[in-house]
Short mmCIF file of C-alpha atoms in Angstrom, two decimals:
data_model
loop_
_atom_site.label_atom_id
_atom_site.label_comp_id
_atom_site.label_asym_id
_atom_site.label_seq_id
_atom_site.Cartn_x
_atom_site.Cartn_y
_atom_site.Cartn_z
CA MET A 1 28.52 -96.85 -92.13
CA ASP A 2 28.85 -96.60 -95.97
CA HIS A 3 26.45 -99.49 -96.44
CA LEU A 4 23.78 -97.43 -94.75
CA HIS A 5 23.95 -94.84 -97.51
CA ASP A 6 23.34 -97.50 -100.13
CA ALA A 7 20.20 -98.58 -98.38
CA VAL A 8 18.79 -95.12 -97.76
CA PHE A 9 16.27 -93.65 -100.10
CA ASP A 10 18.14 -90.52 -101.13
CA VAL A 11 15.73 -87.76 -100.33
CA GLU A 12 17.93 -85.01 -101.70
CA ASP A 13 17.91 -86.51 -105.22
CA SER A 14 14.23 -87.30 -105.13
CA GLU A 15 11.65 -85.54 -107.21
CA TYR A 16 9.79 -84.95 -103.97
CA GLU A 17 11.17 -81.89 -102.27
CA PRO A 18 10.73 -81.73 -98.54
CA SER A 19 7.72 -79.66 -97.65
CA ASP A 20 7.95 -76.32 -95.90
CA ASN A 21 7.22 -78.16 -92.68
CA MET A 22 10.83 -79.26 -92.57
CA SER A 23 12.96 -76.67 -90.87
CA GLN A 24 15.49 -75.42 -93.33
CA SER A 25 17.49 -73.69 -90.62
CA VAL A 26 18.52 -76.88 -88.77
CA PRO A 27 22.14 -77.82 -89.39
CA SER A 28 22.35 -80.69 -91.86
CA THR A 29 24.20 -83.32 -89.87
CA SER A 30 23.59 -86.98 -90.70
CA GLN A 31 21.49 -87.46 -87.55
CA ASP A 32 19.49 -84.29 -88.16
CA HIS A 33 18.84 -85.38 -91.76
CA LEU A 34 17.07 -88.53 -90.65
CA GLU A 35 15.05 -86.61 -88.08
CA ARG A 36 14.04 -84.06 -90.66
CA CYS A 37 12.97 -86.83 -93.00
CA GLY A 38 10.91 -88.36 -90.23
CA ARG A 39 9.19 -85.09 -89.44
CA TRP A 40 8.45 -84.51 -93.10
CA LEU A 41 6.90 -87.94 -93.42
CA VAL A 42 4.67 -87.35 -90.43
CA SER A 43 3.56 -84.01 -91.83
CA ILE A 44 2.25 -85.37 -95.16
CA PRO A 45 -1.51 -84.74 -95.28
CA ARG A 46 -3.53 -87.91 -95.09
CA GLN A 47 -5.36 -87.26 -98.38
CA ASP A 48 -1.99 -87.00 -100.12
CA VAL A 49 -0.88 -90.37 -98.81
CA ALA A 50 -3.63 -92.16 -100.73
CA SER A 51 -2.42 -90.71 -104.02
CA LEU A 52 1.22 -91.31 -103.14
CA GLN A 53 0.45 -94.96 -102.61
CA GLN A 54 -0.34 -95.26 -106.31
CA THR A 55 3.21 -94.28 -107.30
CA GLN A 56 6.20 -96.51 -107.87
CA GLU A 57 8.33 -94.16 -105.79
CA TYR A 58 6.15 -94.90 -102.78
CA HIS A 59 6.74 -98.65 -103.08
CA ASP A 60 10.45 -98.03 -103.67
CA PHE A 61 10.55 -95.93 -100.53
CA ILE A 62 8.83 -98.59 -98.41
CA ALA A 63 11.25 -101.24 -99.66
CA ALA A 64 14.23 -98.97 -98.95
CA PHE A 65 12.86 -98.19 -95.50
CA GLU A 66 12.63 -101.90 -94.68
CA ARG A 67 16.22 -102.38 -95.92
CA LEU A 68 17.38 -99.53 -93.74
CA ALA A 69 15.67 -101.04 -90.71
CA ASN A 70 17.35 -104.39 -91.33
CA VAL A 71 20.74 -102.74 -91.75
CA HIS A 72 20.24 -100.83 -88.55
CA ARG A 73 19.36 -103.96 -86.61
CA SER A 74 22.34 -105.89 -87.96
CA ASP A 75 24.63 -102.91 -87.48
CA VAL A 76 23.59 -102.55 -83.87
CA ALA A 77 24.04 -106.27 -83.22
CA ARG A 78 27.45 -106.20 -84.89
CA SER A 79 28.68 -103.19 -82.90
CA ARG A 80 27.48 -104.71 -79.64
CA SER A 81 29.24 -108.00 -80.24
CA PHE A 82 32.37 -106.30 -81.51
CA MET A 83 33.54 -105.21 -78.10
CA THR A 84 33.59 -107.98 -75.56
CA LEU A 85 33.60 -107.20 -71.89
CA GLU A 86 37.30 -108.09 -71.63
CA GLU A 87 38.20 -105.74 -74.45
CA ALA A 88 36.14 -103.00 -72.87
CA GLU A 89 37.95 -103.42 -69.57
CA ALA A 90 41.33 -103.45 -71.29
CA GLU A 91 40.48 -100.31 -73.16
CA ALA A 92 39.29 -98.67 -69.98
CA GLU A 93 42.59 -99.49 -68.27
CA ALA A 94 44.66 -98.19 -71.18
CA VAL A 95 43.18 -94.70 -71.19
CA PRO A 96 43.53 -92.04 -68.51
CA VAL A 97 40.79 -92.07 -65.91
CA PRO A 98 37.85 -90.40 -67.62
CA ARG A 99 36.16 -87.65 -65.73
CA ASP A 100 32.68 -86.29 -66.02
CA PRO A 101 31.95 -82.60 -66.59
CA LEU A 102 31.92 -82.14 -62.85
CA GLY A 103 35.54 -83.31 -62.69
CA GLN A 104 34.73 -86.49 -60.82
CA PRO A 105 36.30 -89.77 -61.94
CA MET A 106 33.72 -91.94 -63.59
CA ALA A 107 33.00 -95.45 -62.32
CA PRO A 108 33.94 -98.37 -64.60
CA SER A 109 30.28 -99.10 -65.25
CA GLU A 110 29.87 -95.54 -66.48
CA VAL A 111 32.92 -95.91 -68.76
CA HIS A 112 31.44 -99.05 -70.29
CA GLY A 113 28.25 -97.13 -70.77
CA ARG A 114 30.02 -94.70 -73.04
CA ASP A 115 30.63 -97.49 -75.54
CA PHE A 116 27.09 -98.78 -75.44
CA SER A 117 24.24 -96.44 -76.06
CA PHE A 118 21.25 -96.80 -73.82
CA LEU A 119 19.08 -96.23 -76.87
CA GLN A 120 20.65 -99.18 -78.62
CA HIS A 121 19.90 -101.43 -75.69
CA MET A 122 16.43 -100.13 -75.07
CA ALA A 123 15.12 -99.31 -78.51
CA ASP A 124 11.63 -100.35 -77.44
CA ASP A 125 9.51 -97.39 -76.32
CA ASP A 126 7.43 -99.53 -74.00
CA THR A 127 10.51 -100.61 -72.09
CA VAL A 128 11.75 -97.07 -71.68
CA LEU A 129 8.29 -95.97 -70.59
CA ARG A 130 8.21 -98.72 -67.98
CA ALA A 131 11.46 -97.41 -66.53
CA PHE A 132 10.11 -93.87 -66.63
CA GLU A 133 7.02 -94.97 -64.74
CA PHE A 134 9.07 -95.16 -61.56
CA LEU A 135 10.72 -91.77 -61.96
CA GLU A 136 9.48 -88.84 -59.96
CA CYS A 137 8.58 -85.65 -61.81
CA ARG A 138 11.81 -83.79 -61.11
CA SER A 139 13.93 -86.61 -62.48
CA LEU A 140 11.57 -87.09 -65.39
CA VAL A 141 12.01 -83.43 -66.30
CA ARG A 142 15.79 -83.79 -66.20
CA ILE A 143 15.74 -86.89 -68.32
CA SER A 144 13.51 -85.07 -70.80
CA MET A 145 16.40 -82.65 -71.30
CA THR A 146 18.93 -85.29 -72.33
CA CYS A 147 17.87 -86.04 -75.89
CA SER A 148 14.94 -85.45 -78.17
CA ARG A 149 13.71 -89.02 -78.03
CA PHE A 150 13.67 -89.02 -74.22
CA ARG A 151 11.95 -85.65 -74.27
CA GLU A 152 9.08 -87.15 -76.20
CA LEU A 153 8.96 -90.31 -74.08
CA ALA A 154 9.15 -88.38 -70.81
CA HIS A 155 6.20 -86.27 -71.87
CA ARG A 156 4.33 -89.36 -72.92
CA SER A 157 5.06 -90.97 -69.57
CA ALA A 158 3.79 -87.93 -67.71
CA ALA A 159 0.67 -87.85 -69.87
CA GLN A 160 -0.02 -91.53 -69.21
CA ARG A 161 0.46 -91.13 -65.49
CA THR A 162 -1.80 -88.11 -65.26
CA TYR A 163 -4.54 -89.30 -67.59
CA ASP A 164 -7.08 -89.82 -64.80
CA VAL A 165 -6.43 -86.42 -63.25
CA ALA A 166 -6.52 -84.68 -66.62
CA GLN A 167 -9.69 -86.51 -67.63
CA ALA A 168 -11.49 -85.71 -64.36
CA ARG A 169 -10.50 -82.06 -64.57
CA GLN A 170 -11.14 -81.78 -68.28
CA LEU A 171 -7.54 -80.78 -68.90
CA ASN A 172 -6.87 -83.11 -71.82
CA ASN A 173 -9.59 -81.78 -74.08
CA VAL A 174 -8.86 -78.31 -75.42
CA MET A 175 -12.24 -78.06 -77.13
CA LYS A 176 -14.01 -78.56 -73.83
CA LEU A 177 -11.74 -75.97 -72.28
CA LEU A 178 -12.62 -73.58 -75.07
CA ARG A 179 -16.32 -74.19 -74.46
CA ALA A 180 -15.79 -73.59 -70.75
CA LYS A 181 -14.11 -70.29 -71.51
CA GLU A 182 -17.02 -69.32 -73.75
CA GLN A 183 -19.41 -70.04 -70.91
CA ILE A 184 -17.42 -67.81 -68.60
CA ASP A 185 -17.43 -65.09 -71.27
CA GLY A 186 -21.17 -65.46 -71.78
CA ILE A 187 -20.98 -66.93 -75.28
CA GLY A 188 -23.60 -69.48 -76.31
CA THR A 189 -25.40 -69.68 -72.99
CA ASP A 190 -28.84 -70.48 -74.38
CA ILE A 191 -30.56 -73.39 -72.69
CA ARG A 192 -30.15 -75.47 -75.84
CA ASP A 193 -26.42 -74.79 -76.23
CA PRO A 194 -23.95 -77.53 -75.34
CA HIS A 195 -22.27 -77.00 -72.02
CA VAL A 196 -19.39 -78.40 -70.05
CA ARG A 197 -18.11 -78.15 -66.52
CA VAL A 198 -15.95 -75.14 -65.84
CA PRO A 199 -12.65 -76.39 -64.39
CA VAL A 200 -11.63 -74.67 -61.19
CA LEU A 201 -8.10 -73.96 -60.16
CA LEU A 202 -7.54 -74.91 -56.55
CA LEU A 203 -5.65 -72.85 -54.00
CA GLY A 204 -1.93 -72.74 -54.54
CA ARG A 205 -0.28 -72.19 -51.18
CA ARG A 206 0.91 -75.04 -49.04
CA VAL A 207 -0.18 -75.61 -45.46
CA ILE A 208 2.33 -76.93 -42.97
CA VAL A 209 1.30 -78.77 -39.83
CA THR A 210 3.82 -79.29 -37.06
CA ASN A 211 3.98 -80.22 -33.41
CA ALA A 212 0.91 -82.46 -33.55
CA GLY A 213 0.90 -85.05 -30.82
CA ASP A 214 -0.07 -87.62 -33.42
CA PRO A 215 2.93 -87.44 -35.77
CA GLU A 216 0.93 -88.74 -38.71
CA TYR A 217 -0.63 -85.32 -39.01
CA ASN A 218 2.65 -83.44 -39.27
CA GLY A 219 3.70 -82.48 -42.76
CA ILE A 220 2.80 -80.41 -45.79
CA TYR A 221 -0.75 -80.34 -47.09
CA PHE A 222 -1.91 -79.33 -50.56
CA CYS A 223 -5.31 -78.08 -51.62
CA THR A 224 -6.66 -81.09 -53.48
CA GLY A 225 -10.38 -80.50 -53.70
CA SER A 226 -13.47 -79.01 -52.15
CA ASN A 227 -16.55 -80.09 -50.25
CA GLY A 228 -19.81 -78.25 -49.67
CA ASN A 229 -18.17 -76.02 -47.08
CA GLY A 230 -15.03 -74.94 -48.87
CA PHE A 231 -11.63 -76.21 -49.90
CA ILE A 232 -10.02 -79.33 -48.49
CA PHE A 233 -6.33 -79.89 -47.88
CA THR A 234 -4.81 -83.33 -47.75
CA LYS A 235 -1.61 -85.29 -47.44
CA PRO A 236 -1.00 -89.05 -47.37
CA ARG A 237 -0.82 -90.49 -43.87
CA PHE A 238 2.41 -92.19 -44.92
CA PRO A 239 3.31 -93.34 -48.45
CA GLU A 240 3.40 -96.94 -47.34
CA ARG A 241 -0.08 -96.78 -45.82
CA ARG A 242 -1.64 -98.17 -48.92
CA ILE A 243 -4.56 -100.44 -49.04
CA LEU A 244 -3.28 -103.82 -50.12
CA ARG A 245 -5.06 -106.81 -51.38
CA ALA A 246 -4.02 -110.16 -50.00
CA GLN A 247 -5.75 -113.42 -50.72
CA GLY A 248 -8.86 -111.74 -52.02
CA THR A 249 -9.47 -109.52 -48.99
CA ILE A 250 -8.55 -105.96 -48.29
CA ARG A 251 -6.29 -105.63 -45.31
CA MET A 252 -4.61 -102.93 -43.33
CA ARG A 253 -3.14 -102.78 -39.85
CA GLU A 254 -5.36 -100.07 -38.43
CA ASN A 255 -7.91 -99.73 -35.64
CA ILE A 256 -11.05 -97.68 -35.87
CA ALA A 257 -11.20 -94.84 -33.32
CA ASN A 258 -14.51 -93.48 -32.15
CA ALA A 259 -15.07 -89.83 -33.10
CA ASP A 260 -16.63 -87.25 -30.81
CA HIS A 261 -18.17 -85.29 -33.61
CA ARG A 262 -19.75 -88.17 -35.51
CA GLY A 263 -17.04 -87.99 -38.08
CA ARG A 264 -18.15 -90.88 -40.21
CA LEU A 265 -18.52 -90.00 -43.82
CA GLU A 266 -20.73 -91.88 -46.11
CA SER A 267 -18.58 -94.95 -46.47
CA GLU A 268 -16.60 -95.38 -49.63
CA VAL A 269 -15.30 -98.66 -50.84
CA ALA A 270 -11.55 -98.78 -50.54
CA HIS A 271 -9.70 -99.41 -53.75
CA PRO A 272 -6.48 -101.41 -53.70
CA GLY A 273 -3.54 -99.07 -54.00
CA GLN A 274 -5.50 -96.19 -52.50
CA LEU A 275 -3.55 -93.93 -50.18
CA LEU A 276 -5.13 -93.13 -46.84
CA ARG A 277 -5.03 -89.43 -46.13
CA CYS A 278 -4.94 -86.80 -43.44
CA ILE A 279 -7.53 -84.13 -44.21
CA ILE A 280 -8.06 -80.52 -43.16
CA ALA A 281 -11.57 -79.36 -44.03
CA LYS A 282 -14.49 -77.35 -42.70
CA ARG A 283 -17.45 -79.15 -41.19
CA PHE A 284 -20.48 -78.14 -39.23
CA SER A 285 -20.64 -78.90 -35.56
CA ASN A 286 -24.35 -78.40 -34.93
CA GLU A 287 -24.80 -74.92 -36.39
CA THR A 288 -21.23 -73.77 -36.15
CA ILE A 289 -18.77 -74.27 -38.96
CA LEU A 290 -15.27 -75.16 -37.84
CA TRP A 291 -11.99 -76.42 -39.29
CA TYR A 292 -11.23 -80.07 -38.52
CA ILE A 293 -8.17 -82.21 -38.99
CA SER A 294 -8.92 -85.89 -39.50
CA LYS A 295 -7.45 -89.05 -40.94
CA GLU A 296 -8.91 -91.74 -43.13
CA VAL A 297 -9.15 -95.18 -41.62
CA LEU A 298 -9.86 -98.46 -43.32
CA SER A 299 -12.50 -100.64 -41.70
CA THR A 300 -11.08 -104.10 -41.34
CA GLU A 301 -14.27 -105.76 -40.17
CA ASN A 302 -17.98 -105.12 -40.21
CA ALA A 303 -19.01 -102.89 -37.31
CA GLU A 304 -21.71 -100.32 -36.51
CA GLY A 305 -23.15 -100.36 -40.00
CA VAL A 306 -19.77 -99.89 -41.63
CA ARG A 307 -18.72 -102.77 -43.82
CA ALA A 308 -15.23 -104.16 -44.03
CA GLY A 309 -13.18 -102.43 -46.68
CA ALA A 310 -14.92 -99.08 -46.20
CA VAL A 311 -12.94 -95.90 -45.61
CA THR A 312 -14.11 -93.70 -42.76
CA GLN A 313 -12.67 -90.64 -41.00
CA THR A 314 -11.37 -90.28 -37.49
CA PHE A 315 -11.31 -86.70 -36.24
CA SER A 316 -8.56 -85.41 -33.99
CA TYR A 317 -8.32 -81.59 -33.87
CA TRP A 318 -10.45 -78.54 -34.54
CA SER A 319 -10.28 -74.76 -34.61
CA LYS A 320 -12.45 -71.73 -35.13
CA LEU A 321 -12.36 -69.93 -38.45
CA MET A 322 -10.11 -66.93 -38.91
CA VAL A 323 -11.88 -63.60 -38.90
CA VAL A 324 -11.68 -61.33 -41.94
CA GLY A 325 -9.83 -58.38 -40.60
CA ASP A 326 -7.34 -60.53 -38.78
CA ALA A 327 -6.52 -61.96 -42.16
CA SER A 328 -7.42 -61.11 -45.74
CA PRO A 329 -10.37 -62.88 -47.40
CA ASP A 330 -7.90 -64.80 -49.53
CA ILE A 331 -6.07 -66.12 -46.46
CA CYS A 332 -9.36 -66.97 -44.77
CA ARG A 333 -9.98 -69.59 -47.44
CA TYR A 334 -7.09 -71.53 -45.93
CA PRO A 335 -7.13 -73.50 -42.64
CA SER A 336 -6.88 -71.27 -39.61
CA GLN A 337 -3.33 -70.30 -38.89
CA THR A 338 -2.09 -70.67 -35.36
CA SER A 339 -0.26 -67.32 -35.52
CA ILE A 340 -3.50 -65.52 -36.41
CA LEU A 341 -5.68 -67.38 -33.91
CA ALA A 342 -3.13 -66.51 -31.22
CA ARG A 343 -4.13 -62.86 -31.49
CA HIS A 344 -7.29 -63.88 -29.67
CA ASN A 345 -5.54 -66.37 -27.40
CA GLU A 346 -6.93 -69.17 -29.41
CA GLY A 347 -5.46 -72.05 -31.37
CA TRP A 348 -6.06 -75.53 -32.64
CA GLN A 349 -7.59 -77.77 -30.01
CA THR A 350 -7.94 -81.45 -29.29
CA LEU A 351 -11.07 -83.55 -29.17
CA THR A 352 -12.08 -85.95 -26.44
CA THR A 353 -10.30 -88.84 -28.08
CA THR A 354 -7.09 -86.87 -28.57
CA ARG A 355 -7.02 -84.95 -25.29
CA ALA A 356 -3.82 -86.66 -24.24
CA THR A 357 -1.97 -85.39 -27.32
CA ARG A 358 -0.57 -82.00 -28.29
CA PRO A 359 -2.62 -79.92 -30.70
CA PRO A 360 -0.87 -78.99 -33.92
CA ILE A 361 0.57 -75.72 -35.15
CA VAL A 362 -0.86 -74.85 -38.56
CA GLU A 363 0.67 -72.21 -40.82
CA LEU A 364 0.86 -71.29 -44.47
CA LEU A 365 3.99 -71.80 -46.50
CA ASP A 366 5.00 -69.74 -49.53
CA MET B 1 12.09 -127.09 -51.73
CA THR B 2 10.84 -129.36 -54.47
CA SER B 3 13.58 -131.30 -56.14
CA GLU B 4 14.03 -130.20 -59.73
CA ALA B 5 14.47 -133.82 -60.76
CA LYS B 6 10.86 -134.57 -59.89
CA ARG B 7 9.38 -131.65 -61.78
CA GLU B 8 8.74 -131.26 -65.46
CA MET B 9 11.52 -129.29 -67.04
CA VAL B 10 11.81 -127.01 -70.03
CA LEU B 11 14.90 -126.17 -72.02
CA LEU B 12 15.70 -122.59 -72.96
CA ARG B 13 18.21 -122.08 -75.74
CA SER B 14 20.11 -118.81 -76.07
CA ALA B 15 21.12 -116.96 -79.22
CA GLU B 16 24.47 -118.78 -79.24
CA GLY B 17 22.85 -122.17 -78.65
CA SER B 18 23.64 -122.53 -74.95
CA GLU B 19 21.01 -124.57 -73.15
CA PHE B 20 19.44 -124.03 -69.76
CA PHE B 21 17.03 -126.33 -67.94
CA LEU B 22 14.54 -125.16 -65.40
CA PRO B 23 11.17 -126.27 -64.04
CA ILE B 24 8.23 -125.42 -66.23
CA GLU B 25 6.43 -123.68 -63.39
CA ALA B 26 9.39 -121.36 -62.99
CA ALA B 27 9.78 -120.76 -66.71
CA GLU B 28 6.16 -120.04 -67.39
CA VAL B 29 6.43 -116.73 -65.60
CA ALA B 30 7.84 -115.68 -68.97
CA GLU B 31 5.10 -115.03 -71.50
CA LEU B 32 7.39 -116.12 -74.31
CA VAL B 33 7.80 -119.55 -72.73
CA ARG B 34 4.13 -119.84 -71.90
CA ASP B 35 3.06 -118.95 -75.42
CA SER B 36 5.65 -121.24 -77.00
CA LEU B 37 4.60 -124.21 -74.90
CA ASP B 38 0.92 -123.54 -75.61
CA GLU B 39 1.64 -123.51 -79.34
CA ASN B 40 3.50 -126.81 -79.14
CA GLU B 41 0.71 -128.46 -77.20
CA ASP B 42 -1.84 -127.34 -79.77
CA ASP B 43 0.02 -129.23 -82.45
CA ASP B 44 -1.98 -132.44 -82.66
CA ASP B 45 0.32 -134.15 -85.16
CA ASP B 46 3.13 -134.90 -82.72
CA ASP B 47 1.55 -135.05 -79.28
CA GLN B 48 4.00 -137.48 -77.78
CA ARG B 49 7.03 -135.75 -79.21
CA ASN B 50 5.86 -132.35 -78.01
CA LYS B 51 5.24 -133.57 -74.48
CA GLU B 52 8.75 -134.91 -74.19
CA GLN B 53 10.42 -132.04 -76.04
CA ARG B 54 9.76 -128.89 -74.13
CA GLU B 55 12.21 -126.54 -75.71
CA VAL B 56 12.06 -122.83 -76.32
CA ASP B 57 14.49 -120.91 -78.49
CA VAL B 58 15.21 -117.51 -77.03
CA ILE B 59 16.97 -116.23 -80.10
CA ARG B 60 17.37 -112.62 -79.07
CA VAL B 61 18.97 -113.21 -75.70
CA SER B 62 22.67 -113.89 -75.27
CA CYS B 63 24.04 -116.78 -73.24
CA ASP B 64 25.29 -114.65 -70.34
CA CYS B 65 22.05 -112.78 -70.12
CA LEU B 66 19.88 -115.87 -70.36
CA ALA B 67 21.87 -117.43 -67.54
CA LYS B 68 20.89 -114.55 -65.33
CA VAL B 69 17.31 -114.71 -66.49
CA VAL B 70 17.19 -118.40 -65.57
CA ASP B 71 18.66 -117.64 -62.14
CA PHE B 72 15.94 -115.09 -61.62
CA LEU B 73 13.15 -117.39 -62.73
CA LYS B 74 14.34 -120.21 -60.52
CA HIS B 75 14.55 -118.01 -57.47
CA HIS B 76 11.26 -116.31 -58.24
CA ASP B 77 9.63 -119.72 -58.22
CA GLU B 78 10.86 -120.24 -54.66
CA GLU B 79 10.48 -116.69 -53.37
CA PRO B 80 8.11 -114.59 -55.49
CA MET B 81 9.16 -110.98 -55.79
CA THR B 82 6.86 -108.50 -54.08
CA GLU B 83 5.06 -106.21 -56.47
CA ILE B 84 6.54 -102.75 -56.83
CA PRO B 85 3.89 -100.10 -56.18
CA THR B 86 3.64 -96.78 -57.98
CA PRO B 87 4.28 -94.24 -56.66
CA LEU B 88 7.29 -95.88 -55.09
CA GLY B 89 7.00 -96.44 -51.38
CA GLY B 90 10.54 -95.43 -50.48
CA ASN B 91 13.50 -93.20 -51.24
CA SER B 92 16.08 -95.86 -51.99
CA PHE B 93 16.22 -99.07 -53.93
CA GLU B 94 16.54 -101.08 -50.72
CA GLU B 95 13.45 -99.45 -49.22
CA VAL B 96 11.33 -100.21 -52.25
CA MET B 97 12.76 -103.72 -52.73
CA PRO B 98 13.28 -105.18 -49.26
CA GLN B 99 13.98 -108.74 -50.45
CA GLN B 100 17.69 -109.38 -50.05
CA TRP B 101 18.13 -111.80 -52.92
CA TYR B 102 16.65 -109.40 -55.41
CA GLN B 103 18.75 -106.54 -54.06
CA ASN B 104 21.89 -108.65 -54.58
CA PHE B 105 20.77 -109.83 -58.00
CA VAL B 106 21.04 -106.33 -59.48
CA ALA B 107 23.69 -104.94 -57.13
CA ASP B 108 26.46 -102.97 -58.85
CA ASP B 109 29.02 -105.54 -57.72
CA ASN B 110 27.13 -108.36 -59.38
CA MET B 111 25.88 -106.73 -62.55
CA SER B 112 27.46 -104.31 -64.98
CA GLN B 113 25.53 -101.49 -66.53
CA GLU B 114 25.68 -103.24 -69.87
CA MET B 115 24.26 -106.45 -68.44
CA LEU B 116 21.53 -104.52 -66.65
CA PHE B 117 20.37 -102.98 -69.91
CA GLU B 118 20.64 -106.33 -71.65
CA LEU B 119 18.58 -107.92 -68.90
CA LEU B 120 16.01 -105.21 -69.19
CA THR B 121 15.68 -105.78 -72.91
CA ALA B 122 15.51 -109.53 -72.40
CA ALA B 123 12.82 -109.21 -69.74
CA ASN B 124 10.75 -107.11 -72.10
CA TYR B 125 11.29 -109.50 -74.99
CA MET B 126 10.47 -112.58 -72.92
CA GLY B 127 7.57 -110.90 -71.10
CA ILE B 128 8.87 -111.41 -67.57
CA LYS B 129 7.08 -108.66 -65.67
CA PRO B 130 8.78 -108.99 -62.27
CA LEU B 131 12.25 -109.01 -63.85
CA LEU B 132 11.33 -106.04 -66.02
CA ASP B 133 10.10 -104.16 -62.97
CA LEU B 134 13.21 -105.01 -60.98
CA ALA B 135 15.55 -103.87 -63.74
CA CYS B 136 13.51 -100.72 -64.36
CA LEU B 137 13.58 -99.97 -60.65
CA LYS B 138 17.35 -100.29 -60.58
CA VAL B 139 17.70 -97.96 -63.56
CA THR B 140 15.29 -95.54 -61.92
CA PHE B 141 17.35 -95.19 -58.78
CA GLN B 142 20.49 -94.72 -60.86
CA LEU B 143 18.83 -91.78 -62.54
CA ASN B 144 16.85 -90.29 -59.70
CA GLY B 145 18.33 -87.06 -58.43
CA LYS B 146 20.88 -86.76 -61.21
CA SER B 147 21.21 -83.71 -63.42
CA ALA B 148 20.46 -83.92 -67.13
CA GLU B 149 24.17 -83.88 -67.94
CA GLU B 150 24.93 -86.69 -65.49
CA ILE B 151 22.09 -88.77 -66.94
CA ARG B 152 23.40 -88.14 -70.42
CA LEU B 153 26.84 -89.35 -69.38
CA ILE B 154 25.60 -92.43 -67.58
CA LEU B 155 23.42 -93.51 -70.50
CA ASN B 156 25.60 -92.18 -73.29
CA LEU B 157 22.76 -90.26 -74.84
CA PRO B 158 23.00 -87.83 -77.72
CA GLU B 159 22.54 -84.20 -76.76
CA LEU B 160 19.70 -81.87 -77.45
CA THR B 161 20.37 -79.15 -79.98
CA PRO B 162 20.92 -75.71 -78.39
CA GLU B 163 17.47 -74.67 -79.54
CA GLU B 164 15.84 -77.76 -78.03
CA GLU B 165 17.71 -77.21 -74.78
CA ARG B 166 16.61 -73.61 -74.61
CA LEU B 167 12.98 -74.59 -75.17
CA ALA B 168 13.20 -77.36 -72.57
CA ARG B 169 14.61 -75.02 -69.93
CA GLU B 170 11.92 -72.46 -70.67
CA GLU B 171 9.18 -75.04 -70.48
CA HIS B 172 10.39 -76.40 -67.16
CA ARG B 173 11.46 -73.15 -65.58
CA TRP B 174 9.09 -73.79 -62.67
CA ILE B 175 11.25 -76.69 -61.56
CA PHE B 176 14.60 -74.99 -61.99
CA GLU B 177 13.49 -71.85 -60.22
CA ASP B 178 13.62 -73.84 -57.01
CA ASN B 179 17.39 -73.99 -57.47
CA TYR B 180 17.51 -77.66 -58.21
CA PRO B 181 20.53 -78.57 -60.35
#
């Protein structure tokens, strides 16, 4: 690795001392040194860069940087070609069986991996991010704890994947959040003052549905939004029940069921990749507000004023609201719990179209 | 199945100079091939020579890896790979990728970890989206459910500094409080 030192612009001997932004307490290993240099470079104020560009040292640095990059590329290629697969296998056989920190013998593929860094193979951020796109959050968190580069990429992956949610809920703009806080605190509330939406935190407890005669309804629901009557709780019908697009048409193997309580929403146009959901929400039945459990259904053909590709709701179960007194006001914001309704010999009930099925048991988790 | 002899062919040349022939329709799934052939056809000076000489140098892909890439492209031409949805629609690689040939293509018995990473890099370089997705999916299921230390071992990653590790655990305490490893 001596040739690398020849190519590196020696920061320590430079007239330019690292700014205070560089942590002086970090141990000065060769890897840390490069990272510190990188952080210092990023921290240079933009107006200073313009003046730096007029100096000879700047041009020397750029040239040295390019030489370093070339050395790195050729060094990586050389080290990869140095060990052939046969040599790697021979070396693996010659050493005692390596074991991981858990004491388990490592598979040959894992032994090979120790000689070849993942980062060397996948130096491209876009490639790593594509792999991360498939990882669920828990695994993404764990991979973010493996090295600093993956920590940054894992966070970037999460940010990319949540952009729509963050944008819709104003979570990716701290200035808007600050303005929202000011509005709550009564600051700048004149009619001419700029204003934003105040983001609302939804309910945090999970709702579990079991024992429903239609098994699609069984599962854990999260509070994911609100309608004019209160909060709504949803879960996907099944992960694979996505709306697909085949040969220019939207298709889905579903039949529309007629609803007793005129459960058709204003039709939405189904978007490819959209998950169909089961929904627990309050609705009015004439003048009485009740909890309903329903599922979204994709219209596959034009019928009764509903065009093909529209998403409508089919209703299956209902219940009365919990009474404050039987449950706290906070609990009453959640779907009626079977255990609380039972105090009055009540529970979730079926509709005409679902009379042959068992009604569900609905409870709160957490 | 259309005979390869009756179809227009293109030659892909690896970093070491090894040559692989495959039908143009199969090869053009790769953006690198598509762009290279478009550039050659735009060259008006040697129209006849360019039409006969459909060659693409894939200088950053090794012979072994390019062989596998060519296998993939040929099969994909016959049996296109189904698109992988996100979020994934299953809990295992086989559930998400039900097509047997593609399962076998990246199976542990048929492909080393090193080759998988090489293939992933090649797919990115050549712009072969289905191959990139397939390789990424395989890597994903190798990593899913593993602890940070296991992932670090599998991928031979450098460690976080103690300070970075402490900050990471604090930041993600909400996940680890559920007693996940």
